[in-house]
mmCIF file of N, CA and C in Angstrom:
data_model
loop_
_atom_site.group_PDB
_atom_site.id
_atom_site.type_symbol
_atom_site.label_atom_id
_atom_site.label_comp_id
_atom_site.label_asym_id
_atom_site.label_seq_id
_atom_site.Cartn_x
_atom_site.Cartn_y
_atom_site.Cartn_z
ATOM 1 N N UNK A 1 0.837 -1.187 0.000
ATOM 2 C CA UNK A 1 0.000 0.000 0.000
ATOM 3 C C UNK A 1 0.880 1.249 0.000
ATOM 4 N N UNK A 2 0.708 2.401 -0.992
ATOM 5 C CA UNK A 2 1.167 3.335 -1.151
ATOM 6 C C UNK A 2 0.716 4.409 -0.010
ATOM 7 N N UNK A 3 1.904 5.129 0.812
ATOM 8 C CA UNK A 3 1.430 5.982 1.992
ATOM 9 C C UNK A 3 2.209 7.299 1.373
ATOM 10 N N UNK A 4 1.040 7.971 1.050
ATOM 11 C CA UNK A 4 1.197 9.584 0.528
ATOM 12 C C UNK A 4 2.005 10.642 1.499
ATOM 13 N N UNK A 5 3.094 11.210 1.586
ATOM 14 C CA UNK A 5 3.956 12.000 2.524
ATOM 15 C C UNK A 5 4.065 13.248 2.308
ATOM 16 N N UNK A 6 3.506 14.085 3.175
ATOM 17 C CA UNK A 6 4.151 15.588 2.416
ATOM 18 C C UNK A 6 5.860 15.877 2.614
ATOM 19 N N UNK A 7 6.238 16.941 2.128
ATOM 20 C CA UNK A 7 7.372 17.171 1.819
ATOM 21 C C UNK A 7 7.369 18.746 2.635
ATOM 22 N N UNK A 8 8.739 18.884 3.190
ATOM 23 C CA UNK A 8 9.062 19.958 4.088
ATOM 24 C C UNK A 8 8.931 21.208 3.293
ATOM 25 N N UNK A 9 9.012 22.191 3.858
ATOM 26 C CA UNK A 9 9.340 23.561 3.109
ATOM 27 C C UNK A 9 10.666 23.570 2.323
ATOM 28 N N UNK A 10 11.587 22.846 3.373
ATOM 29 C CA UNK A 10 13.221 23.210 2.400
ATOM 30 C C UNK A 10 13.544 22.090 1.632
ATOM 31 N N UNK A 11 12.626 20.946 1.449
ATOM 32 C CA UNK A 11 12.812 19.862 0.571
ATOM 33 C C UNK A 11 12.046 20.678 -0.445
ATOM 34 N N UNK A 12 10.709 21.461 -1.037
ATOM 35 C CA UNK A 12 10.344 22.190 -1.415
ATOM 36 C C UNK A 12 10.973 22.960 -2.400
ATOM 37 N N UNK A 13 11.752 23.657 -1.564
ATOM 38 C CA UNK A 13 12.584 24.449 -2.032
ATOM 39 C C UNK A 13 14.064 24.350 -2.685
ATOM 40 N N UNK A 14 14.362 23.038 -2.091
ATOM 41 C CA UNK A 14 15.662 22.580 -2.350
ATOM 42 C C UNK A 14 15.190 21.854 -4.196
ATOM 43 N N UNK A 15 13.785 21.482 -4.431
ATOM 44 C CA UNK A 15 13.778 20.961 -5.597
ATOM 45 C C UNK A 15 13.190 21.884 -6.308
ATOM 46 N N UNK A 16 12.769 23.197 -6.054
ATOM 47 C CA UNK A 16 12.855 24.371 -6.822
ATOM 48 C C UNK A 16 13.826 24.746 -7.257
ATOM 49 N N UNK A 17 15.021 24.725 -6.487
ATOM 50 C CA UNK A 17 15.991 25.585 -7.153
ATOM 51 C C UNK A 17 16.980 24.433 -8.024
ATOM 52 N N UNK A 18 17.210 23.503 -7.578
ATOM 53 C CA UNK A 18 17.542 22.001 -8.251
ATOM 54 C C UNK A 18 16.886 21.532 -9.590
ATOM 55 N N UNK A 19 15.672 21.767 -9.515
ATOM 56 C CA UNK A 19 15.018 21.597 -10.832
ATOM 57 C C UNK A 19 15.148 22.363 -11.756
ATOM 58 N N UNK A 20 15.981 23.487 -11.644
ATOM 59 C CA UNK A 20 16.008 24.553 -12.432
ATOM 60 C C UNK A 20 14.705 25.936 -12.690
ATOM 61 N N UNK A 21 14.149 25.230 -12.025
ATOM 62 C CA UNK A 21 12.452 25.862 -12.360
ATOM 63 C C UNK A 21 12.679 27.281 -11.694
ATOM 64 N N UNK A 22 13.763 27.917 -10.234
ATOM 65 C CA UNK A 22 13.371 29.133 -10.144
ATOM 66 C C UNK A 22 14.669 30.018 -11.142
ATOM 67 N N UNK A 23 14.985 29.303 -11.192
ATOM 68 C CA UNK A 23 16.346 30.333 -12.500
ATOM 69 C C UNK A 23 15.248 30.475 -13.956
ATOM 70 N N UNK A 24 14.175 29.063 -14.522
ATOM 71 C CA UNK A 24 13.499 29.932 -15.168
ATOM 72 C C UNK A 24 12.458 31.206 -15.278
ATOM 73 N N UNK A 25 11.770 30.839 -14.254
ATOM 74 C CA UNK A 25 11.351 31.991 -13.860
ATOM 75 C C UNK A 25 11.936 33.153 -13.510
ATOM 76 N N UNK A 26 13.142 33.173 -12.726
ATOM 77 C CA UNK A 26 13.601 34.245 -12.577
ATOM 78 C C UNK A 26 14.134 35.068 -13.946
ATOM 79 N N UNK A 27 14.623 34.047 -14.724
ATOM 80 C CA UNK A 27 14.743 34.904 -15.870
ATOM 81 C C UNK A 27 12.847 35.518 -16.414
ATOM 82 N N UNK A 28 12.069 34.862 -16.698
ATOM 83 C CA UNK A 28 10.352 35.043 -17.071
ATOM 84 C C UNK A 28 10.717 36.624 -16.688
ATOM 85 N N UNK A 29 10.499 36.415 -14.921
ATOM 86 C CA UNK A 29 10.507 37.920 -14.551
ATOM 87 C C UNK A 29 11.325 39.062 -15.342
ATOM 88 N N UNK A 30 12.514 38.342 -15.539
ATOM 89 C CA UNK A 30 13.603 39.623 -15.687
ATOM 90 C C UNK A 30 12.891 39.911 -16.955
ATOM 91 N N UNK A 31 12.318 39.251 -18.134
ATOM 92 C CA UNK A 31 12.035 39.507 -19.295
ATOM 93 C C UNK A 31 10.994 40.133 -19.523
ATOM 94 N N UNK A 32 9.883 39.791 -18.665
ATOM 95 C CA UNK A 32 8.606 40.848 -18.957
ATOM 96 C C UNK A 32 8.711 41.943 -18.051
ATOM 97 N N UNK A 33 9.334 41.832 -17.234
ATOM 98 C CA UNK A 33 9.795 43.468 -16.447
ATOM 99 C C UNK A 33 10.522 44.440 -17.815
ATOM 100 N N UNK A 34 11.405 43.691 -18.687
ATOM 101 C CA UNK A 34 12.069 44.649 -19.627
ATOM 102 C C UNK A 34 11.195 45.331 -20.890
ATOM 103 N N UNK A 35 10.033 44.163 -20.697
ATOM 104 C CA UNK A 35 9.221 44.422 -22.114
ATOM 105 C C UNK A 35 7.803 45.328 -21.547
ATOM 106 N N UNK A 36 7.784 45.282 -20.088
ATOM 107 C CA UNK A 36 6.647 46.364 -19.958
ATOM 108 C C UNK A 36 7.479 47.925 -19.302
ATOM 109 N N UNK A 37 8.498 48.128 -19.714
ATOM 110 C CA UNK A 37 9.103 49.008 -19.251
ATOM 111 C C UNK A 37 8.992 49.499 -17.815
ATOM 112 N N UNK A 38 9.477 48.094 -17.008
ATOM 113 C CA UNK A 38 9.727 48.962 -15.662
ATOM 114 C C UNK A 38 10.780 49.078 -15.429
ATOM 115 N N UNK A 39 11.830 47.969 -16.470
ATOM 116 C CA UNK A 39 13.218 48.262 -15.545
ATOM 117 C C UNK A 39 13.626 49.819 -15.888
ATOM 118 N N UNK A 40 13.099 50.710 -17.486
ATOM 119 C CA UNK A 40 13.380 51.865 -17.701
ATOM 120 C C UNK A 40 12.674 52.777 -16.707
ATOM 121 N N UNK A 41 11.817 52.592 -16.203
ATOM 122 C CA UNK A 41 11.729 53.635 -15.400
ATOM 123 C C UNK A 41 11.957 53.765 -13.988
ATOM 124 N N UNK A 42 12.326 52.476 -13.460
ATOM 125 C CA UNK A 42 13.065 52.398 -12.213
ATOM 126 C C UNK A 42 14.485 53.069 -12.458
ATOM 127 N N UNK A 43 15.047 53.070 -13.618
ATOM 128 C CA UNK A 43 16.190 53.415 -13.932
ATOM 129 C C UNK A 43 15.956 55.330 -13.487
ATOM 130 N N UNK A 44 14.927 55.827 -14.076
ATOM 131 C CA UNK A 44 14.890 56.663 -14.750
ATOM 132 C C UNK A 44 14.212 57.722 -12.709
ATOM 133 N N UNK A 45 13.542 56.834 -12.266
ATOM 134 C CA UNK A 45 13.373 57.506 -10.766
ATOM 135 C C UNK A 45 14.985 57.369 -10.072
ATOM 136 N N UNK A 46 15.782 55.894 -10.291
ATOM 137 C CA UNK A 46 16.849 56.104 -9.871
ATOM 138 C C UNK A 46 17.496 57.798 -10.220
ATOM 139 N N UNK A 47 17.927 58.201 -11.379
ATOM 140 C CA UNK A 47 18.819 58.854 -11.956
ATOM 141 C C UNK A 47 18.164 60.039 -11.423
ATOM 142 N N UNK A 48 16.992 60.344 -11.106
ATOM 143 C CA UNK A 48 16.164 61.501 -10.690
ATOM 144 C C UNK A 48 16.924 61.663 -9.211
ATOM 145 N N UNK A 49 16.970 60.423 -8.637
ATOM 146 C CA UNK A 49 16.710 60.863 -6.979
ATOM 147 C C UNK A 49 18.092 61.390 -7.181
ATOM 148 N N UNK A 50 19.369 60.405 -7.868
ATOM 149 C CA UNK A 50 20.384 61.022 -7.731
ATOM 150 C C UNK A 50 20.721 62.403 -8.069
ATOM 151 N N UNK A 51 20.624 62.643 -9.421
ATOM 152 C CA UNK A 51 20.637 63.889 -9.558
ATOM 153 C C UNK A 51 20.339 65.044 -8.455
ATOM 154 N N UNK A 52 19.000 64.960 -7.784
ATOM 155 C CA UNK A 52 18.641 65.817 -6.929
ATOM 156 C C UNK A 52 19.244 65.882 -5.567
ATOM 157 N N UNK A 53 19.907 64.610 -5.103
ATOM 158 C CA UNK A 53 20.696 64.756 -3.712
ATOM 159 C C UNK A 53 22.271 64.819 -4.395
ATOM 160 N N UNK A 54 22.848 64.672 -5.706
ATOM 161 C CA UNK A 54 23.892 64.775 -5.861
ATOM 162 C C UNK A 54 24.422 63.556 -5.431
ATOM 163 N N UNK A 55 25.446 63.171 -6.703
ATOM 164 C CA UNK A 55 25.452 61.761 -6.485
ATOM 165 C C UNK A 55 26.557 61.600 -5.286
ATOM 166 N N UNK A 56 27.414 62.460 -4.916
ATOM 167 C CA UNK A 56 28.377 62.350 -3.489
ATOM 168 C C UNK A 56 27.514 62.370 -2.420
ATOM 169 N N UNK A 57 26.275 62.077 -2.380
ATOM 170 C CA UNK A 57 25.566 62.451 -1.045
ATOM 171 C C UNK A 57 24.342 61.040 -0.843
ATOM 172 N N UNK A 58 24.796 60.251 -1.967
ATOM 173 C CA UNK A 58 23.405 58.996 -1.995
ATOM 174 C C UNK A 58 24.609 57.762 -1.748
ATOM 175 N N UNK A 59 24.140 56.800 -0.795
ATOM 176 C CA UNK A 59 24.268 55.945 -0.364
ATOM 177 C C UNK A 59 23.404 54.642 -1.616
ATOM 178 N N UNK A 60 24.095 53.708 -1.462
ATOM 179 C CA UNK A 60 23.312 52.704 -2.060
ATOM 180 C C UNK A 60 22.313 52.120 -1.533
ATOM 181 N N UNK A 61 22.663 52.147 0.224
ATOM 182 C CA UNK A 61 21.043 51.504 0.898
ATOM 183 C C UNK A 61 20.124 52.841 0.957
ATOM 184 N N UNK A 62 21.197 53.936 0.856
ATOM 185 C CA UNK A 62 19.899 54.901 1.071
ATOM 186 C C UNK A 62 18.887 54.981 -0.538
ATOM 187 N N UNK A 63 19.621 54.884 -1.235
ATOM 188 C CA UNK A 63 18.740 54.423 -2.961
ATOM 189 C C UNK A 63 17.722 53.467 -2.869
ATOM 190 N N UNK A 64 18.396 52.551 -2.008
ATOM 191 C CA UNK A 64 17.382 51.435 -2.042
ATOM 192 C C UNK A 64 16.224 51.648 -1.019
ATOM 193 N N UNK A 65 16.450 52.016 0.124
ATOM 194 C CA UNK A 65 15.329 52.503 0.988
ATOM 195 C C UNK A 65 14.036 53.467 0.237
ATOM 196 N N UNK A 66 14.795 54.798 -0.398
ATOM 197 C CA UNK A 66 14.222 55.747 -0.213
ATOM 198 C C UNK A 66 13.085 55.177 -1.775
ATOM 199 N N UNK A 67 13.727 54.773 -2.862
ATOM 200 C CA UNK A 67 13.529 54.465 -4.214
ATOM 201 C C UNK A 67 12.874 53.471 -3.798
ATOM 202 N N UNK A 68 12.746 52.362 -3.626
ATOM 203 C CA UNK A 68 12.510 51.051 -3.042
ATOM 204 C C UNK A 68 11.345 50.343 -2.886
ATOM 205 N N UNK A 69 11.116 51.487 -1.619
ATOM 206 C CA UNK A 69 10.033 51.221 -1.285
ATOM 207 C C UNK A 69 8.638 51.019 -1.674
ATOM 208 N N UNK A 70 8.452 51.492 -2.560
ATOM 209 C CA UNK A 70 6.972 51.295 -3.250
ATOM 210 C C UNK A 70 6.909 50.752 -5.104
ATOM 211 N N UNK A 71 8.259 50.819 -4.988
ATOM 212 C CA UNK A 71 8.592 50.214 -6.342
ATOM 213 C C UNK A 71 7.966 48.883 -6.796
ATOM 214 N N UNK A 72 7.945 47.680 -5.917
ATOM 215 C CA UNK A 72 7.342 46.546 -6.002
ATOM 216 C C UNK A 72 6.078 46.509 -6.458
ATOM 217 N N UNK A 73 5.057 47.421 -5.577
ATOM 218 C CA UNK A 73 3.645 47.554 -6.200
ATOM 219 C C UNK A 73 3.532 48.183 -7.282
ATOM 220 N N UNK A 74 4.607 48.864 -8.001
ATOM 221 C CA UNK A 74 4.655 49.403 -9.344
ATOM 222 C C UNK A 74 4.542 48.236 -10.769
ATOM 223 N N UNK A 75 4.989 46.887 -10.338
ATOM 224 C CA UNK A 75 5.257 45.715 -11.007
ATOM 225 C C UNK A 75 3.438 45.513 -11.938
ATOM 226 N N UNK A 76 3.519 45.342 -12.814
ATOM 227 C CA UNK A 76 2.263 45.018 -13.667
ATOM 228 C C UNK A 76 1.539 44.169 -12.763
ATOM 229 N N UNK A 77 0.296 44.155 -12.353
ATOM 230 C CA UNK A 77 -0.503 42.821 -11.725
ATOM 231 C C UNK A 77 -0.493 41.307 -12.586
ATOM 232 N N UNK A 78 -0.621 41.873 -13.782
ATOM 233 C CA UNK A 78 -0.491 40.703 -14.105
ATOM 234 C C UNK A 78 0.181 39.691 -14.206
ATOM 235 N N UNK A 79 1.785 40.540 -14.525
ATOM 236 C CA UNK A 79 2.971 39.544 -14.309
ATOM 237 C C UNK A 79 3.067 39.035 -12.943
ATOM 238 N N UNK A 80 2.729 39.888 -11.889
ATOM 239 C CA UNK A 80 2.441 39.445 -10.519
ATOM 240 C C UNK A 80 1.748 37.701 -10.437
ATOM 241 N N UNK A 81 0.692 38.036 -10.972
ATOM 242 C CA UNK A 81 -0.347 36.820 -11.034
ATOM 243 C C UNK A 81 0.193 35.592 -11.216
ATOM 244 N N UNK A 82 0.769 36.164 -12.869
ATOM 245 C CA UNK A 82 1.417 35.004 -13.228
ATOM 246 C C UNK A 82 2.841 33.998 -12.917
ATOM 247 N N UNK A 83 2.943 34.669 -12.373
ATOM 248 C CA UNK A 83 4.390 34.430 -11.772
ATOM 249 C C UNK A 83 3.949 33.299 -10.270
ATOM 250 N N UNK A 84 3.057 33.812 -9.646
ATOM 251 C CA UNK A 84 2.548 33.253 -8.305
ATOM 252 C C UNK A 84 2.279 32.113 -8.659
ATOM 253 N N UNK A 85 0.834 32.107 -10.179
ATOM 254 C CA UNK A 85 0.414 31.064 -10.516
ATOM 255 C C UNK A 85 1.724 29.823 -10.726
ATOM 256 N N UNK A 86 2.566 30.196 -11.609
ATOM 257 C CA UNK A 86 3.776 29.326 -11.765
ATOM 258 C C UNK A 86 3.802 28.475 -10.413
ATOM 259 N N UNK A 87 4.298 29.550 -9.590
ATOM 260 C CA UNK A 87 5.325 29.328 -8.361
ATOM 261 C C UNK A 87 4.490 28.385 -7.330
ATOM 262 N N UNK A 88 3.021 28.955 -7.769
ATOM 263 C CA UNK A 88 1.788 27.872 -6.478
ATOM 264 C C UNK A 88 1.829 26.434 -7.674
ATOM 265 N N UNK A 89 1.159 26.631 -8.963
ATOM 266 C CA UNK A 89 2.019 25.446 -9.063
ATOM 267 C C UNK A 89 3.349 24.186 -8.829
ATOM 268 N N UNK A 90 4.223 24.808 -9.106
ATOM 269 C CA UNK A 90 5.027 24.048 -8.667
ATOM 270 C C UNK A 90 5.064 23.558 -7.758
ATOM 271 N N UNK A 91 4.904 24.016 -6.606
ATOM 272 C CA UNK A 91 4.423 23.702 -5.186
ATOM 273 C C UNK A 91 3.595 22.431 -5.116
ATOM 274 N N UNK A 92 2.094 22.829 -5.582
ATOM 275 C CA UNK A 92 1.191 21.820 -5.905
ATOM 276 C C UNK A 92 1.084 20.428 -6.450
ATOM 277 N N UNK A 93 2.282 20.469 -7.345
ATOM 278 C CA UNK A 93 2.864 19.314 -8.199
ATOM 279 C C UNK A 93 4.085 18.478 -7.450
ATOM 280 N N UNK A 94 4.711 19.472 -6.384
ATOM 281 C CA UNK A 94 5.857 18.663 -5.874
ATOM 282 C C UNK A 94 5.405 18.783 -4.131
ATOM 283 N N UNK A 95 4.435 18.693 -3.799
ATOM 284 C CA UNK A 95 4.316 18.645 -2.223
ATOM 285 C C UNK A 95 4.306 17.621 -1.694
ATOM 286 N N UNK A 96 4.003 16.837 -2.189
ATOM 287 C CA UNK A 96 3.720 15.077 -1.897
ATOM 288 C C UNK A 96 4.245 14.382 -2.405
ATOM 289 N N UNK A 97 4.886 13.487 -1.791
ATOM 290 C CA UNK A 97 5.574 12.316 -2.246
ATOM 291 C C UNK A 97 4.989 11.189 -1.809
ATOM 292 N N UNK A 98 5.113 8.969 -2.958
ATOM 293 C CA UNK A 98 4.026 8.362 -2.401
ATOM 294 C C UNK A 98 5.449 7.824 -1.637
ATOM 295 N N UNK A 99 5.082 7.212 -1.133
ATOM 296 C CA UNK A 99 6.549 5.661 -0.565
ATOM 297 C C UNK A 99 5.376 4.373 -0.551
#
C-alpha cells in the first residue's frame, strides 16, 4: 500500500531551485519586467533621486530605501499573477511524495 507523505518547506525548495524551475522563472521575470518598461523607469526615478541629492551624497542603501520602497507595487498585476500562478504550481505538483 502506497502511503502519501508531504514534503518539508526546504525539501520544497531545495527541488525548486535544483530543478532549475526558479532560475526559469527568474529569468520570465527579468524579461517581462524589460518588455513592460519597468526596468526603464526604475532606472529613470533612480537617476532623478540622484541627480537631486547629488550623487556624493546617496548611499546605495539609502537608494534602495528611499527608491525602493513602493517600487514593487509598481510591477504590472499581471505579471504578478502570473508568476505566483507558476510558483503555487510548482508547489502543488511537488508537495507530496508516495513511498
Amino acid at each position: 500500500m502506497n502511503q502519501l507523505n508531504f514534503k518539508t518547506q526546504e525539501q520544497i525548495k531545495d527541488e525548486y531551485i535544483n530543478s532549475g524551475e526558479a532560475e526559469r522563472i527568474k529569468k520570465e521575470v527579468c524579461e517581462r519586467l524589460e518588455e513592460t518598461g519597468y526596468n526603464d523607469r526604475i532606472r529613470q526615478v533612480c537617476l532623478e533621486y540622484i541627480q537631486k541629492k547629488g550623487i556624493n551624497n546617496v548611499s546605495l542603501t539609502e537608494l534602495f530605501e528611499d527608491v525602493g520602497k513602493d517600487k514593487r507595487s509598481a510591477i504590472d498585476q499581471n505579471i504578478q499573477h502570473e508568476i505566483t500562478k507558476k510558483i503555487r504550481e510548482f508547489v502543488e505538483n511537488n508537495i507530496s511524495q508516495t513511498y
